[in-house]
mmCIF file of C-alpha atoms and ligand atoms in Angstrom:
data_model
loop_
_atom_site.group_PDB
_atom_site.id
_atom_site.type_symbol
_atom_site.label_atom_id
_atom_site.label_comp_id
_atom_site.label_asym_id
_atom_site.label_seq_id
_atom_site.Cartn_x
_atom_site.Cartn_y
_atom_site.Cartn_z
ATOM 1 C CA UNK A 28 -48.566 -33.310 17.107
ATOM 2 C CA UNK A 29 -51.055 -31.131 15.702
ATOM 3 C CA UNK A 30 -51.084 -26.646 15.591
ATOM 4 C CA UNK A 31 -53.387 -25.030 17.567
ATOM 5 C CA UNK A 32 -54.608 -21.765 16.930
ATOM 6 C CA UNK A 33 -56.794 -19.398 18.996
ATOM 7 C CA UNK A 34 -58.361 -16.453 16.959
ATOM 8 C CA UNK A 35 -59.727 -12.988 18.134
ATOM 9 C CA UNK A 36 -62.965 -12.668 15.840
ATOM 10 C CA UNK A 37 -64.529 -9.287 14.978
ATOM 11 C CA UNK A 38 -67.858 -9.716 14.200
ATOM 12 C CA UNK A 39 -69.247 -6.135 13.755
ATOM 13 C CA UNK A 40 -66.603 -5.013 11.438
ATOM 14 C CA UNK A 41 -67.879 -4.007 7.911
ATOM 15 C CA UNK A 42 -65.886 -5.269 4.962
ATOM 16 C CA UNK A 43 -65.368 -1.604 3.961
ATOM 17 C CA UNK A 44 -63.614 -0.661 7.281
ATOM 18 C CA UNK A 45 -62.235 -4.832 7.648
ATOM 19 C CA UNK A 46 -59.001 -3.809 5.662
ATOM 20 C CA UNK A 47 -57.982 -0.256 8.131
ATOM 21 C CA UNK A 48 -58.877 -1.911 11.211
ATOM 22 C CA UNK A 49 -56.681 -4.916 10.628
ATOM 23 C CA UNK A 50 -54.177 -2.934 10.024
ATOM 24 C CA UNK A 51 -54.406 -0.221 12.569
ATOM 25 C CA UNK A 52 -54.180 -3.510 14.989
ATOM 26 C CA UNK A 53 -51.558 -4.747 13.403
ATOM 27 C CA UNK A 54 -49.279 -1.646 13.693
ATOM 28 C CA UNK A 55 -50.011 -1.700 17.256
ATOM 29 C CA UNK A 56 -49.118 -4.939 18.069
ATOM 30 C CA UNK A 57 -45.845 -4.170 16.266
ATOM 31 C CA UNK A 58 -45.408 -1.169 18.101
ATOM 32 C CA UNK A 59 -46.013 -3.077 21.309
ATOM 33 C CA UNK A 60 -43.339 -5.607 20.165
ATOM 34 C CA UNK A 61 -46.077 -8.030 20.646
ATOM 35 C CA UNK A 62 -45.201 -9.367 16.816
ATOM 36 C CA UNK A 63 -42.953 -8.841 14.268
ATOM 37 C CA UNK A 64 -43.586 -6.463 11.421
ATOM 38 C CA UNK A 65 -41.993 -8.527 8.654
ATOM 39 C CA UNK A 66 -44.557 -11.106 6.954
ATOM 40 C CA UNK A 67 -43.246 -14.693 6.611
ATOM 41 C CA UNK A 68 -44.315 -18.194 5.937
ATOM 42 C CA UNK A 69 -45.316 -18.967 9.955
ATOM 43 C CA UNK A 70 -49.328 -19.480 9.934
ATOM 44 C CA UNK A 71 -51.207 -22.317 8.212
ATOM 45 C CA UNK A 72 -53.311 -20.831 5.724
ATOM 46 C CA UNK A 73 -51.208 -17.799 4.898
ATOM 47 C CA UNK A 74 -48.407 -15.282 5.791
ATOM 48 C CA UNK A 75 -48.218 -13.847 9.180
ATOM 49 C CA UNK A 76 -46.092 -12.001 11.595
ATOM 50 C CA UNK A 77 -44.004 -14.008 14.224
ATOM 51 C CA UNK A 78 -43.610 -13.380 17.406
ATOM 52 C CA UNK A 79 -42.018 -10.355 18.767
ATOM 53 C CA UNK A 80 -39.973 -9.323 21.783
ATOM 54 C CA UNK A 81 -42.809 -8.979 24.023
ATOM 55 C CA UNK A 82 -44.894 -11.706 23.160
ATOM 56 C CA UNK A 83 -45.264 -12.833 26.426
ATOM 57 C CA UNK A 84 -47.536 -9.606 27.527
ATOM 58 C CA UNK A 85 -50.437 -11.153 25.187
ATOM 59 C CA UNK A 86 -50.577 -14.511 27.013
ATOM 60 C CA UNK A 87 -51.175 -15.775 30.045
ATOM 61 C CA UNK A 88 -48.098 -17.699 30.864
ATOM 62 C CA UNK A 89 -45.393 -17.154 28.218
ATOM 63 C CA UNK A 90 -44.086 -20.341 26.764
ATOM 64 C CA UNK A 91 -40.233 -20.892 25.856
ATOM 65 C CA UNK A 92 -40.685 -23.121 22.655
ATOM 66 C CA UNK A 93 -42.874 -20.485 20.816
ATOM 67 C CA UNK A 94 -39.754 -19.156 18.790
ATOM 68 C CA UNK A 95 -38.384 -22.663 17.613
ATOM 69 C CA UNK A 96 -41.473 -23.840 16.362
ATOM 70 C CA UNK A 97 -42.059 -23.416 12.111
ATOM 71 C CA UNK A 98 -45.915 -22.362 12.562
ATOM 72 C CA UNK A 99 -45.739 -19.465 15.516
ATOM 73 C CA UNK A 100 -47.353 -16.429 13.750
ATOM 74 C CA UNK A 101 -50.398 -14.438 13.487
ATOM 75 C CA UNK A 102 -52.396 -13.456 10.625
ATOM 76 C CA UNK A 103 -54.912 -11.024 10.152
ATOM 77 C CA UNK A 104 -57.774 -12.480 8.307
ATOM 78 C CA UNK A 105 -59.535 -10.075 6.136
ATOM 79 C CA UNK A 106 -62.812 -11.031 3.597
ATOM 80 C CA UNK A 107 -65.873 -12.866 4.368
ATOM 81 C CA UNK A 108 -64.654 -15.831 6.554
ATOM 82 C CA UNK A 109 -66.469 -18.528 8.555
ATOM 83 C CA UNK A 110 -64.117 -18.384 12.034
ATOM 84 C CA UNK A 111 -64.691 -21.539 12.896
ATOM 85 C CA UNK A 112 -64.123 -23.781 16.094
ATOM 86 C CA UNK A 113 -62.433 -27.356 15.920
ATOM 87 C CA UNK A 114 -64.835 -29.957 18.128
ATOM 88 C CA UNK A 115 -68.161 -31.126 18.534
ATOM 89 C CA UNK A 116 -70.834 -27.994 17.578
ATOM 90 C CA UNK A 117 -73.544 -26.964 19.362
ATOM 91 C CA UNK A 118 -76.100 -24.174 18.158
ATOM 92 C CA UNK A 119 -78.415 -23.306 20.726
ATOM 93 C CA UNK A 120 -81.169 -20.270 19.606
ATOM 94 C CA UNK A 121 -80.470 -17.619 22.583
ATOM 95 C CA UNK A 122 -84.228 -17.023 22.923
ATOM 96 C CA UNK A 123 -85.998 -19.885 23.414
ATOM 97 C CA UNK A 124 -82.675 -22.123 24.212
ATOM 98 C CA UNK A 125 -83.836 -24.964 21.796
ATOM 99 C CA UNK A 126 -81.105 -26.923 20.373
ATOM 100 C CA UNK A 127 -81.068 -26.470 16.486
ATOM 101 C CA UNK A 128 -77.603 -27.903 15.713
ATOM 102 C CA UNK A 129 -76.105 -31.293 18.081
ATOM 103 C CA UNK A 130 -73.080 -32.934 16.578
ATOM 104 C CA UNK A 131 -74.212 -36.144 17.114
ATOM 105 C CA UNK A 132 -76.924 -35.264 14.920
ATOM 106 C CA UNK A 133 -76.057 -35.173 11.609
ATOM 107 C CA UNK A 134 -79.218 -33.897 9.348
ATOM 108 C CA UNK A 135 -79.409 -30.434 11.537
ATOM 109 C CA UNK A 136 -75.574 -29.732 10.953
ATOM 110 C CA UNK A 137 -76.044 -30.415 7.104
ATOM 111 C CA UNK A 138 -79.246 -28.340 7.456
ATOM 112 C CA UNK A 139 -77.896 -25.662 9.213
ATOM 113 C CA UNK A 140 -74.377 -25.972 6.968
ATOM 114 C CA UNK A 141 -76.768 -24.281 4.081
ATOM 115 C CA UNK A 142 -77.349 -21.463 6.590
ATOM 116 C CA UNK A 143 -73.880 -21.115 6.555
ATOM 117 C CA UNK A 144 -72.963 -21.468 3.037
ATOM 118 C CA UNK A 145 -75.813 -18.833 1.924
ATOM 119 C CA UNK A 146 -74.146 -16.392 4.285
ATOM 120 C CA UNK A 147 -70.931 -17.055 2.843
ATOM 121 C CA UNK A 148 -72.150 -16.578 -1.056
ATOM 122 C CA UNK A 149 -73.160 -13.319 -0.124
ATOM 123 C CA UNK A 150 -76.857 -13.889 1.141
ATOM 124 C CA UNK A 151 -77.916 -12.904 4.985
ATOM 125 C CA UNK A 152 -77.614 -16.294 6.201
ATOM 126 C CA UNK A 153 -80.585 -15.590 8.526
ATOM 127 C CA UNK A 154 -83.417 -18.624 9.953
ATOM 128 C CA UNK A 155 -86.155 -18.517 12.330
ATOM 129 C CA UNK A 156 -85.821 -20.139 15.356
ATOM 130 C CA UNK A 157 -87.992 -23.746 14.444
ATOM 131 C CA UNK A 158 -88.942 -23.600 17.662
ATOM 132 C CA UNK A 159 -89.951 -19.886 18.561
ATOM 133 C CA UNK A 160 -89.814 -18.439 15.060
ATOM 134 C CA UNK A 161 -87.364 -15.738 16.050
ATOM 135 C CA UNK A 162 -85.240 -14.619 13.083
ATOM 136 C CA UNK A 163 -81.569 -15.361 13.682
ATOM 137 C CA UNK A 164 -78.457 -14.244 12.162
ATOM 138 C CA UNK A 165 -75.512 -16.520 11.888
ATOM 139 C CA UNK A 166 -73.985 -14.119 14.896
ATOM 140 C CA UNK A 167 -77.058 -14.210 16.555
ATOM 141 C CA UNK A 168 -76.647 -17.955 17.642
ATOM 142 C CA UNK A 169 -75.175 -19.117 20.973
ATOM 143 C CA UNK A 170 -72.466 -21.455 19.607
ATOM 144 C CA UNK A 171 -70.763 -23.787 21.460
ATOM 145 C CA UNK A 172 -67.798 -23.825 20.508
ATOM 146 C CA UNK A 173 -67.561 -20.509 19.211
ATOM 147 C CA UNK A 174 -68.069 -19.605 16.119
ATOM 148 C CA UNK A 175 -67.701 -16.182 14.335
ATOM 149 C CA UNK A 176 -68.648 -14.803 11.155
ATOM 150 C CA UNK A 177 -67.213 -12.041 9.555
ATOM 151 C CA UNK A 178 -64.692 -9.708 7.970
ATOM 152 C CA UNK A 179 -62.132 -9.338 10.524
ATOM 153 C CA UNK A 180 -59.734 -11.507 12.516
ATOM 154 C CA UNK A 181 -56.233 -12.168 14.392
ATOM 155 C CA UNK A 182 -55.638 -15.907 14.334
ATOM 156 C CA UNK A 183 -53.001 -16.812 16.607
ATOM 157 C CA UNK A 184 -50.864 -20.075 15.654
ATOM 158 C CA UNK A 185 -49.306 -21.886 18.619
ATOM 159 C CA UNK A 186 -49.574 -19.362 21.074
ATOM 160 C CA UNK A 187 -49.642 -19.865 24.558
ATOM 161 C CA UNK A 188 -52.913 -19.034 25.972
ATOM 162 C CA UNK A 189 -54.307 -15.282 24.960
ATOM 163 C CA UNK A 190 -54.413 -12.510 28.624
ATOM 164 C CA UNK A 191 -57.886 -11.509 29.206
ATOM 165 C CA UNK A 192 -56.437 -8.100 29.532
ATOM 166 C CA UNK A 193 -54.898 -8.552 26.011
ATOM 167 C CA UNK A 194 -58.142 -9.040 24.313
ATOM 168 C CA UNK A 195 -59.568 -6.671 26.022
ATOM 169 C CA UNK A 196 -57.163 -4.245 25.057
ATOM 170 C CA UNK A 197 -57.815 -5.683 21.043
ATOM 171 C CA UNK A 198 -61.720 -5.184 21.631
ATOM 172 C CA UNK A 199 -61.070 -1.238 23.004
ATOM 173 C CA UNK A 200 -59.349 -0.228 20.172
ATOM 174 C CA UNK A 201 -61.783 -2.216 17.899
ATOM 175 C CA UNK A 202 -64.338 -0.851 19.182
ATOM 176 C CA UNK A 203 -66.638 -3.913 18.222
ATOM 177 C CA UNK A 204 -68.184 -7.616 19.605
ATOM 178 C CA UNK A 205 -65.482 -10.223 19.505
ATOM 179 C CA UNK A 206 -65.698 -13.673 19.347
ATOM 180 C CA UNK A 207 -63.285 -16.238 19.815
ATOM 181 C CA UNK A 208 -62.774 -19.631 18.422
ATOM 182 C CA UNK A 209 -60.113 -22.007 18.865
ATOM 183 C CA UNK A 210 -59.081 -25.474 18.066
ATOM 184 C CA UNK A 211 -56.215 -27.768 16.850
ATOM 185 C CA UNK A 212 -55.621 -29.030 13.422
HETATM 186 ZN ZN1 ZN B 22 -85.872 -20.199 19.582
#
């Protein structure tokens, strides 16, 4: 049995303001009861906040066994980080709709893995389009599935799936584009 985790992606968020937003969020999920405001061992990758009282008003269909289980938090991601997907990637340029990155193919993910680790060293991490030349940031990309890149982000471990209205309700007071990846581990 693996952990899943679902994450809520800002992608617009400077690294300057990454550090106040996060934590404007997190005091209102606290507030909301939606997670705890004590940091513990609960996420994989780092400390997070369990689950609070009202939990259940953040997913779709609550889920009994959250609170037993080890890994159950969230944590707020700050720094340049690659919020990345688990499963077969797709990168399809949004302008022409050409293909530029197919799983099965491994020379354009290893190509297109440079992209990524430029972007991540500091550098713009932006390519033209092969096929129509357009100039694409890493954000720019239709990815399938998604894939964010940025300063800011709620990762959710082992939650039940995330309300619609929820992350809507994250994105108002954010203010910014979200993306949101998910996978298992
Ligand atoms: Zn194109």
């Amino acid at each position: 049995m693996g952990d899943c985790f679902e994450t809520i992606a800002d992608v617009e968020a400077t690294p300057e303001e990454a550090d106040r937003l996060g934590a404007e969020v997190l005091w209102w999920l606290v507030e909301q009861g939606i997670v705890m405001a004590e940091q513990t061992d609960c996420t994989l990758g780092g400390k997070g906040h369990r689950p609070g009282p009202n939990y259940a008003a953040a997913t779709v269909e609550p889920w009994a066994g959250l609170h037993q289980l080890g890994t159950n938090g969230l944590r707020v991601v700050t720094g340049r980080t690659v919020f990345y997907s688990m499963g077969n990637v797709q990168v399809v340029c949004p302008r022409c709709g050409a293909v530029v990155v197919d799983d099965q193919d491994e020379d354009s993910w290893s190509e297109f893995s440079q992209v990524i680790k430029e972007w991540y060293a500091g550098g713009a991490g932006v390519r033209a389009c092969k096929h129509c030349g357009e100039p694409l940031g890493l954000n720019d990309w239709a990815w399938s599935p998604p894939f964010g890149f940025g300063y800011l982000g709620f990762e959710f471990w082992n939650w039940p799936r995330l309300d619609a209205d929820f992350v809507a309700a994250v994105s108002d007071r954010l203010g910014h584009r979200l993306v949101r990846p998910y996978g298992k581990i």
